[in-house]
Amino acid sequence: MLDSPGRPDEALPREGPVLVIGASGLDLVGRAEEPLRLGTSNPARVRLSFGGVGRNVAANLASLGTEVTLLTAVGDDDRGRQLLDETARAGVDVAHTLVVEGARTGAYLALLNDQGNLHLAFDDMRVVQSITPEFLLDRKSLFLDAQAVFVDANLSPATLAAAVGMAKQAGAPVAADPTSVGLATRLLPLLADLWLITPNEAEAQALAPQPIPHPDRNPGRDVARHLVAKGVRIAVVTMAEFGVAYATAEVSGHVPAHQTEIVDPTGAGDALTAAVIFALLNDIPVDEAVKLGAVAGALTLRTKGTVVPNLSVEMLYDQLR
C-alpha cells in the first residue's frame, strides 16, 4: 500500500498515457447582458468553442504535460473534423476516435444569466452511444498501456461497465465524472471500482443521498465521505462558491472557493478533474491535488471559452501562491 493518502491500494504505473473515454462536441454558450426575461429575446454575448467532458479533460491533461489518448465519437461532418484537428493540436492523441457515418457531432447549448451562472442547458451527445463495449474490446491494448483511465457518464451503462472492467483487468485506476444529475446514476453500480470521482454537489447527492445535514457540518464533506463508504477511493465534490470538499478513507477536507469573476462556468469542473488526476499521478498528496484542481477551475471560470489557453503547472502554482 502506498503511503500517500487517497491513493489506490495498488501502486500506480509511472508511465503510459491517460486513456480518456467520453463525449466531445460543439459548445454554444450565450451570456445575457441584463437580467433574463423569459419568453422573449435577450441581449447577450454568444460564443462557439469545442467541448464535451471527455474532450475537455483530455485537452487540460495535455496542457499540463500528460500524455493522453482520447476515445470519443464524432459525426462524419465538418465540425467533427475541426474538433479532432483542434484537439490534436492541443497535444491529444485522437487516432482512435470513432467517426460515425451519417451521424452529427455532439453539441451543448448553455444559457447563462447576466452574472455568468448557468440558467439552463441542453446537450445532444447521442453520437457517443456509438462507443460500445465491442468497440472498447477491439482496443484492449489501449487499456493495457494506460497509467489511468477516465470516463464520463455520457457513455451508456454497458459501455461504462465494460470500460471499468477492462481498466480493472489491466490494473489501471479509473476516474469518473458523473456529467449531470440525470446521468450520474449510471455510475452507481461502479462506485466500488472507482479510484476517483468528481461530482458537483447535486450529482453527489444523486449518487449518495444524504439526510438534511447538521448546520454545523460541511454537507459536501459528508457526501464525499459517504461516497468513500460506498467504495470510491477519492471523492472530490465541487460546491461552486462554497468551494471543494474531498474525502478518502484516511483524510477529508475542504478547500475554500477562489474569489474570481465568473465569465463562463463551462468546463470549470472538467479543468478541476484534469488537474486533480495530473497531481495524483505525479505523487502530489490529495490535499494539494484538490487545491490545484480548485485553481484550475477558477482559471476556467474567468476564461472566454471551455479550456484555459496555455494552461500549465506553473500557472496553477502561481495562482496557488
Tab-separated table of C-alpha atoms in Angstrom:
chain	number	residue	atom	x	y	z
A	1	MET	CA	0.000	0.000	0.000
A	2	LEU	CA	1.233	3.491	-0.801
A	3	ASP	CA	1.853	5.997	1.944
A	4	SER	CA	0.298	8.931	0.104
A	5	PRO	CA	-3.263	9.455	1.399
A	6	GLY	CA	-6.006	8.839	-1.087
A	7	ARG	CA	-4.007	6.648	-3.462
A	8	PRO	CA	-5.353	3.235	-4.519
A	9	ASP	CA	-4.094	0.089	-2.864
A	10	GLU	CA	-2.046	-0.832	-5.921
A	11	ALA	CA	0.919	1.286	-6.975
A	12	LEU	CA	0.060	3.477	-9.959
A	13	PRO	CA	2.075	2.904	-13.132
A	14	ARG	CA	4.693	5.581	-13.713
A	15	GLU	CA	4.464	5.607	-17.495
A	16	GLY	CA	1.885	5.459	-20.227
A	17	PRO	CA	-0.904	7.774	-21.350
A	18	VAL	CA	-4.129	8.569	-19.562
A	19	LEU	CA	-6.906	6.954	-21.587
A	20	VAL	CA	-9.889	9.321	-21.698
A	21	ILE	CA	-13.221	7.873	-22.873
A	22	GLY	CA	-16.173	10.197	-23.244
A	23	ALA	CA	-18.039	12.915	-25.061
A	24	SER	CA	-16.885	15.688	-27.336
A	25	GLY	CA	-18.829	18.261	-29.269
A	26	LEU	CA	-19.515	21.863	-30.114
A	27	ASP	CA	-20.336	24.278	-27.265
A	28	LEU	CA	-22.710	27.166	-27.966
A	29	VAL	CA	-22.889	29.422	-24.909
A	30	GLY	CA	-24.870	32.641	-24.542
A	31	ARG	CA	-24.466	35.032	-21.601
A	32	ALA	CA	-27.213	37.575	-21.014
A	33	GLU	CA	-26.134	41.210	-20.710
A	34	GLU	CA	-29.027	42.121	-18.409
A	35	PRO	CA	-31.459	40.207	-16.181
A	36	LEU	CA	-33.140	37.416	-18.146
A	37	ARG	CA	-36.649	37.915	-19.493
A	38	LEU	CA	-38.405	34.678	-20.316
A	39	GLY	CA	-40.493	34.349	-23.456
A	40	THR	CA	-38.551	36.937	-25.458
A	41	SER	CA	-35.152	37.599	-26.968
A	42	ASN	CA	-32.414	38.773	-24.590
A	43	PRO	CA	-29.324	40.828	-25.498
A	44	ALA	CA	-26.345	38.534	-24.982
A	45	ARG	CA	-22.812	37.635	-25.925
A	46	VAL	CA	-22.709	34.284	-27.728
A	47	ARG	CA	-19.615	32.158	-28.287
A	48	LEU	CA	-18.717	28.914	-30.036
A	49	SER	CA	-15.967	26.519	-28.989
A	50	PHE	CA	-15.236	22.820	-28.911
A	51	GLY	CA	-16.021	20.971	-25.687
A	52	GLY	CA	-17.508	17.824	-24.201
A	53	VAL	CA	-16.483	16.439	-20.814
A	54	GLY	CA	-14.065	13.821	-22.121
A	55	ARG	CA	-12.572	16.146	-24.686
A	56	ASN	CA	-12.115	18.950	-22.123
A	57	VAL	CA	-10.435	16.665	-19.589
A	58	ALA	CA	-8.110	15.344	-22.307
A	59	ALA	CA	-7.165	18.829	-23.521
A	60	ASN	CA	-6.444	20.053	-19.989
A	61	LEU	CA	-4.339	16.992	-19.186
A	62	ALA	CA	-2.318	17.536	-22.364
A	63	SER	CA	-1.747	21.193	-21.430
A	64	LEU	CA	-0.370	20.009	-18.080
A	65	GLY	CA	2.168	17.828	-19.862
A	66	THR	CA	0.383	14.476	-19.582
A	67	GLU	CA	0.336	12.022	-22.457
A	68	VAL	CA	-3.337	11.496	-23.374
A	69	THR	CA	-5.281	9.211	-25.680
A	70	LEU	CA	-8.890	10.219	-26.361
A	71	LEU	CA	-11.576	7.700	-27.270
A	72	THR	CA	-14.608	9.670	-28.408
A	73	ALA	CA	-17.151	9.649	-31.222
A	74	VAL	CA	-17.924	12.395	-33.724
A	75	GLY	CA	-20.089	12.626	-36.792
A	76	ASP	CA	-18.726	12.480	-40.320
A	77	ASP	CA	-19.176	16.235	-40.686
A	78	ASP	CA	-17.151	19.432	-40.828
A	79	ARG	CA	-17.419	20.258	-37.145
A	80	GLY	CA	-16.322	16.745	-36.190
A	81	ARG	CA	-13.233	17.046	-38.363
A	82	GLN	CA	-12.496	20.525	-36.998
A	83	LEU	CA	-12.904	19.280	-33.423
A	84	LEU	CA	-10.427	16.469	-33.990
A	85	ASP	CA	-7.933	18.789	-35.672
A	86	GLU	CA	-8.069	21.296	-32.801
A	87	THR	CA	-7.849	18.578	-30.163
A	88	ALA	CA	-4.836	17.038	-31.885
A	89	ARG	CA	-3.149	20.460	-31.973
A	90	ALA	CA	-3.674	20.609	-28.207
A	91	GLY	CA	-1.452	17.545	-27.890
A	92	VAL	CA	-4.094	14.818	-27.563
A	93	ASP	CA	-3.853	11.527	-29.469
A	94	VAL	CA	-7.151	11.295	-31.383
A	95	ALA	CA	-6.117	8.494	-33.748
A	96	HIS	CA	-8.586	6.043	-32.193
A	97	THR	CA	-11.649	8.296	-32.441
A	98	LEU	CA	-14.798	6.749	-33.889
A	99	VAL	CA	-16.143	8.739	-36.851
A	100	VAL	CA	-19.777	7.733	-37.334
A	101	GLU	CA	-21.085	7.956	-40.878
A	102	GLY	CA	-24.441	9.708	-41.114
A	103	ALA	CA	-24.326	10.984	-37.518
A	104	ARG	CA	-23.978	14.531	-36.236
A	105	THR	CA	-21.162	15.593	-33.948
A	106	GLY	CA	-22.359	16.283	-30.419
A	107	ALA	CA	-23.487	19.715	-29.264
A	108	TYR	CA	-24.060	21.550	-25.982
A	109	LEU	CA	-26.216	24.665	-25.669
A	110	ALA	CA	-25.968	26.735	-22.473
A	111	LEU	CA	-27.836	29.848	-21.357
A	112	LEU	CA	-26.072	31.947	-18.700
A	113	ASN	CA	-27.649	34.760	-16.723
A	114	ASP	CA	-26.082	38.205	-16.514
A	115	GLN	CA	-23.986	37.053	-13.517
A	116	GLY	CA	-22.414	34.276	-15.561
A	117	ASN	CA	-24.255	31.466	-13.776
A	118	LEU	CA	-25.868	28.610	-15.671
A	119	HIS	CA	-29.613	29.127	-16.124
A	120	LEU	CA	-30.414	26.249	-18.470
A	121	ALA	CA	-28.541	23.882	-20.752
A	122	PHE	CA	-29.263	21.282	-23.419
A	123	ASP	CA	-26.956	18.601	-24.725
A	124	ASP	CA	-27.144	16.304	-27.727
A	125	MET	CA	-24.397	13.729	-27.219
A	126	ARG	CA	-26.209	10.749	-28.731
A	127	VAL	CA	-23.292	10.062	-31.103
A	128	VAL	CA	-21.242	8.885	-28.114
A	129	GLN	CA	-23.614	5.921	-27.791
A	130	SER	CA	-21.740	4.531	-30.801
A	131	ILE	CA	-18.900	3.720	-28.416
A	132	THR	CA	-19.957	0.199	-27.469
A	133	PRO	CA	-18.359	-2.496	-25.304
A	134	GLU	CA	-17.315	-4.242	-28.531
A	135	PHE	CA	-15.579	-1.064	-29.725
A	136	LEU	CA	-13.618	-0.968	-26.471
A	137	LEU	CA	-12.745	-4.662	-26.601
A	138	ASP	CA	-11.197	-4.129	-30.029
A	139	ARG	CA	-8.910	-1.555	-28.360
A	140	LYS	CA	-7.869	-3.617	-25.382
A	141	SER	CA	-4.220	-2.659	-25.915
A	142	LEU	CA	-5.044	0.973	-25.041
A	143	PHE	CA	-6.150	-0.148	-21.572
A	144	LEU	CA	-3.047	-2.280	-21.106
A	145	ASP	CA	-0.826	0.691	-21.991
A	146	ALA	CA	-2.677	3.268	-19.864
A	147	GLN	CA	-1.474	4.510	-16.497
A	148	ALA	CA	-5.045	5.578	-15.705
A	149	VAL	CA	-8.472	5.649	-17.354
A	150	PHE	CA	-11.061	8.432	-17.243
A	151	VAL	CA	-14.734	8.008	-18.192
A	152	ASP	CA	-17.690	10.381	-18.277
A	153	ALA	CA	-21.293	9.339	-17.800
A	154	ASN	CA	-22.355	10.262	-21.327
A	155	LEU	CA	-21.313	6.690	-22.142
A	156	SER	CA	-24.015	4.039	-21.996
A	157	PRO	CA	-24.280	1.936	-18.806
A	158	ALA	CA	-22.994	-1.121	-20.677
A	159	THR	CA	-20.014	0.781	-22.076
A	160	LEU	CA	-19.202	2.299	-18.682
A	161	ALA	CA	-19.234	-1.168	-17.120
A	162	ALA	CA	-17.017	-2.527	-19.896
A	163	ALA	CA	-14.543	0.353	-19.593
A	164	VAL	CA	-14.260	-0.006	-15.817
A	165	GLY	CA	-13.949	-3.785	-16.074
A	166	MET	CA	-11.230	-3.605	-18.727
A	167	ALA	CA	-9.316	-0.995	-16.758
A	168	LYS	CA	-9.535	-3.160	-13.655
A	169	GLN	CA	-8.171	-6.168	-15.561
A	170	ALA	CA	-5.344	-4.009	-16.888
A	171	GLY	CA	-4.509	-2.687	-13.411
A	172	ALA	CA	-5.293	0.922	-14.387
A	173	PRO	CA	-7.125	3.095	-11.825
A	174	VAL	CA	-10.382	4.662	-13.043
A	175	ALA	CA	-11.508	8.269	-12.595
A	176	ALA	CA	-15.087	9.244	-13.443
A	177	ASP	CA	-17.195	12.370	-13.881
A	178	PRO	CA	-20.968	11.963	-13.376
A	179	THR	CA	-21.551	14.715	-16.006
A	180	SER	CA	-25.085	15.687	-14.912
A	181	VAL	CA	-27.712	14.826	-12.314
A	182	GLY	CA	-29.658	12.832	-14.890
A	183	LEU	CA	-26.645	10.735	-15.924
A	184	ALA	CA	-24.930	10.377	-12.551
A	185	THR	CA	-26.805	7.235	-11.504
A	186	ARG	CA	-25.156	5.322	-14.362
A	187	LEU	CA	-22.105	5.202	-12.093
A	188	LEU	CA	-23.942	3.703	-9.090
A	189	PRO	CA	-23.063	0.049	-9.867
A	190	LEU	CA	-19.420	1.008	-10.411
A	191	LEU	CA	-18.606	3.083	-7.328
A	192	ALA	CA	-16.639	0.337	-5.583
A	193	ASP	CA	-14.261	0.126	-8.564
A	194	LEU	CA	-13.553	3.854	-8.880
A	195	TRP	CA	-10.258	5.415	-7.852
A	196	LEU	CA	-11.536	8.986	-8.209
A	197	ILE	CA	-14.909	10.649	-8.714
A	198	THR	CA	-15.508	14.403	-9.142
A	199	PRO	CA	-19.223	15.255	-8.928
A	200	ASN	CA	-20.764	18.587	-8.129
A	201	GLU	CA	-22.966	18.663	-5.040
A	202	ALA	CA	-26.218	17.832	-6.867
A	203	GLU	CA	-24.606	14.909	-8.719
A	204	ALA	CA	-23.081	13.647	-5.468
A	205	GLN	CA	-26.492	13.698	-3.805
A	206	ALA	CA	-27.888	11.648	-6.706
A	207	LEU	CA	-25.155	9.061	-6.107
A	208	ALA	CA	-25.239	9.081	-2.320
A	209	PRO	CA	-28.488	10.587	-0.959
A	210	GLN	CA	-27.983	12.196	2.418
A	211	PRO	CA	-30.410	13.367	5.118
A	212	ILE	CA	-30.643	17.073	5.880
A	213	PRO	CA	-27.129	17.904	7.162
A	214	HIS	CA	-26.379	19.275	10.591
A	215	PRO	CA	-25.996	23.090	10.290
A	216	ASP	CA	-22.514	22.980	11.837
A	217	ARG	CA	-21.203	20.400	9.365
A	218	ASN	CA	-19.931	20.663	5.805
A	219	PRO	CA	-22.513	18.896	3.605
A	220	GLY	CA	-20.035	18.445	0.759
A	221	ARG	CA	-17.544	16.722	3.025
A	222	ASP	CA	-20.292	14.476	4.421
A	223	VAL	CA	-21.404	13.342	0.975
A	224	ALA	CA	-17.773	12.836	-0.093
A	225	ARG	CA	-17.288	10.576	2.928
A	226	HIS	CA	-20.479	8.743	2.025
A	227	LEU	CA	-19.130	8.071	-1.484
A	228	VAL	CA	-15.930	6.716	0.059
A	229	ALA	CA	-18.042	4.474	2.282
A	230	LYS	CA	-19.569	3.083	-0.929
A	231	GLY	CA	-16.111	2.097	-2.160
A	232	VAL	CA	-14.756	5.137	-4.022
A	233	ARG	CA	-11.129	5.724	-3.017
A	234	ILE	CA	-11.105	9.503	-3.541
A	235	ALA	CA	-14.256	11.649	-3.733
A	236	VAL	CA	-13.980	15.328	-4.684
A	237	VAL	CA	-17.238	17.312	-4.508
A	238	THR	CA	-17.434	20.779	-6.050
A	239	MET	CA	-19.817	23.279	-4.452
A	240	ALA	CA	-19.486	26.438	-6.587
A	241	GLU	CA	-18.978	29.484	-4.339
A	242	PHE	CA	-18.718	27.198	-1.279
A	243	GLY	CA	-15.508	25.615	-2.522
A	244	VAL	CA	-14.486	21.975	-2.860
A	245	ALA	CA	-14.815	19.129	-0.356
A	246	TYR	CA	-12.905	15.868	-0.534
A	247	ALA	CA	-12.535	12.598	1.310
A	248	THR	CA	-10.534	9.366	1.292
A	249	ALA	CA	-10.588	6.505	3.753
A	250	GLU	CA	-7.868	8.285	5.736
A	251	VAL	CA	-8.498	12.018	5.384
A	252	SER	CA	-11.141	14.574	4.474
A	253	GLY	CA	-11.059	18.299	3.997
A	254	HIS	CA	-12.428	21.439	2.406
A	255	VAL	CA	-10.813	23.985	0.074
A	256	PRO	CA	-12.480	27.419	0.026
A	257	ALA	CA	-13.546	28.812	-3.328
A	258	HIS	CA	-11.165	31.194	-5.071
A	259	GLN	CA	-12.747	34.611	-5.371
A	260	THR	CA	-12.883	35.257	-9.107
A	261	GLU	CA	-15.018	36.848	-11.771
A	262	ILE	CA	-17.347	34.376	-13.479
A	263	VAL	CA	-17.133	34.895	-17.207
A	264	ASP	CA	-18.298	31.434	-18.232
A	265	PRO	CA	-18.621	28.332	-15.987
A	266	THR	CA	-18.494	25.880	-18.901
A	267	GLY	CA	-15.622	23.448	-18.479
A	268	ALA	CA	-14.592	24.553	-14.975
A	269	GLY	CA	-15.375	21.171	-13.443
A	270	ASP	CA	-13.513	19.401	-16.247
A	271	ALA	CA	-10.416	21.511	-15.574
A	272	LEU	CA	-10.597	20.658	-11.881
A	273	THR	CA	-10.856	16.952	-12.688
A	274	ALA	CA	-7.880	17.056	-15.046
A	275	ALA	CA	-5.696	18.930	-12.561
A	276	VAL	CA	-6.539	16.505	-9.734
A	277	ILE	CA	-5.763	13.493	-11.960
A	278	PHE	CA	-2.478	15.079	-13.060
A	279	ALA	CA	-1.458	15.828	-9.489
A	280	LEU	CA	-2.303	12.393	-8.083
A	281	LEU	CA	-0.471	10.631	-10.915
A	282	ASN	CA	2.581	12.729	-10.045
A	283	ASP	CA	2.552	11.700	-6.373
A	284	ILE	CA	1.166	15.017	-5.129
A	285	PRO	CA	-0.791	14.486	-1.867
A	286	VAL	CA	-4.550	14.586	-2.163
A	287	ASP	CA	-4.991	17.857	-0.236
A	288	GLU	CA	-2.584	19.706	-2.555
A	289	ALA	CA	-4.085	17.952	-5.592
A	290	VAL	CA	-7.536	19.301	-4.708
A	291	LYS	CA	-6.103	22.804	-4.213
A	292	LEU	CA	-4.558	22.660	-7.685
A	293	GLY	CA	-7.876	21.439	-9.073
A	294	ALA	CA	-9.715	24.344	-7.448
A	295	VAL	CA	-7.233	26.767	-9.027
A	296	ALA	CA	-7.721	25.183	-12.463
A	297	GLY	CA	-11.488	25.516	-12.082
A	298	ALA	CA	-11.215	29.171	-11.032
A	299	LEU	CA	-8.980	29.975	-14.009
A	300	THR	CA	-11.545	28.404	-16.336
A	301	LEU	CA	-14.396	30.380	-14.766
A	302	ARG	CA	-12.797	33.616	-15.922
A	303	THR	CA	-11.927	32.350	-19.396
A	304	LYS	CA	-13.990	33.111	-22.502
A	305	GLY	CA	-14.008	29.507	-23.582
A	306	THR	CA	-14.164	25.940	-22.363
A	307	VAL	CA	-10.435	25.360	-21.792
A	308	VAL	CA	-7.831	27.816	-20.483
A	309	PRO	CA	-5.364	28.599	-23.285
A	310	ASN	CA	-1.800	27.587	-22.402
A	311	LEU	CA	-2.760	26.096	-19.046
A	312	SER	CA	0.384	24.912	-17.278
A	313	VAL	CA	1.596	23.537	-13.966
A	314	GLU	CA	3.484	26.786	-13.411
A	315	MET	CA	0.285	28.758	-13.904
A	316	LEU	CA	-1.517	26.635	-11.313
A	317	TYR	CA	1.193	27.083	-8.701
A	318	ASP	CA	1.487	30.827	-9.412
A	319	GLN	CA	-2.223	31.186	-8.679
A	320	LEU	CA	-1.985	28.888	-5.642
A	321	ARG	CA	0.698	31.107	-4.141
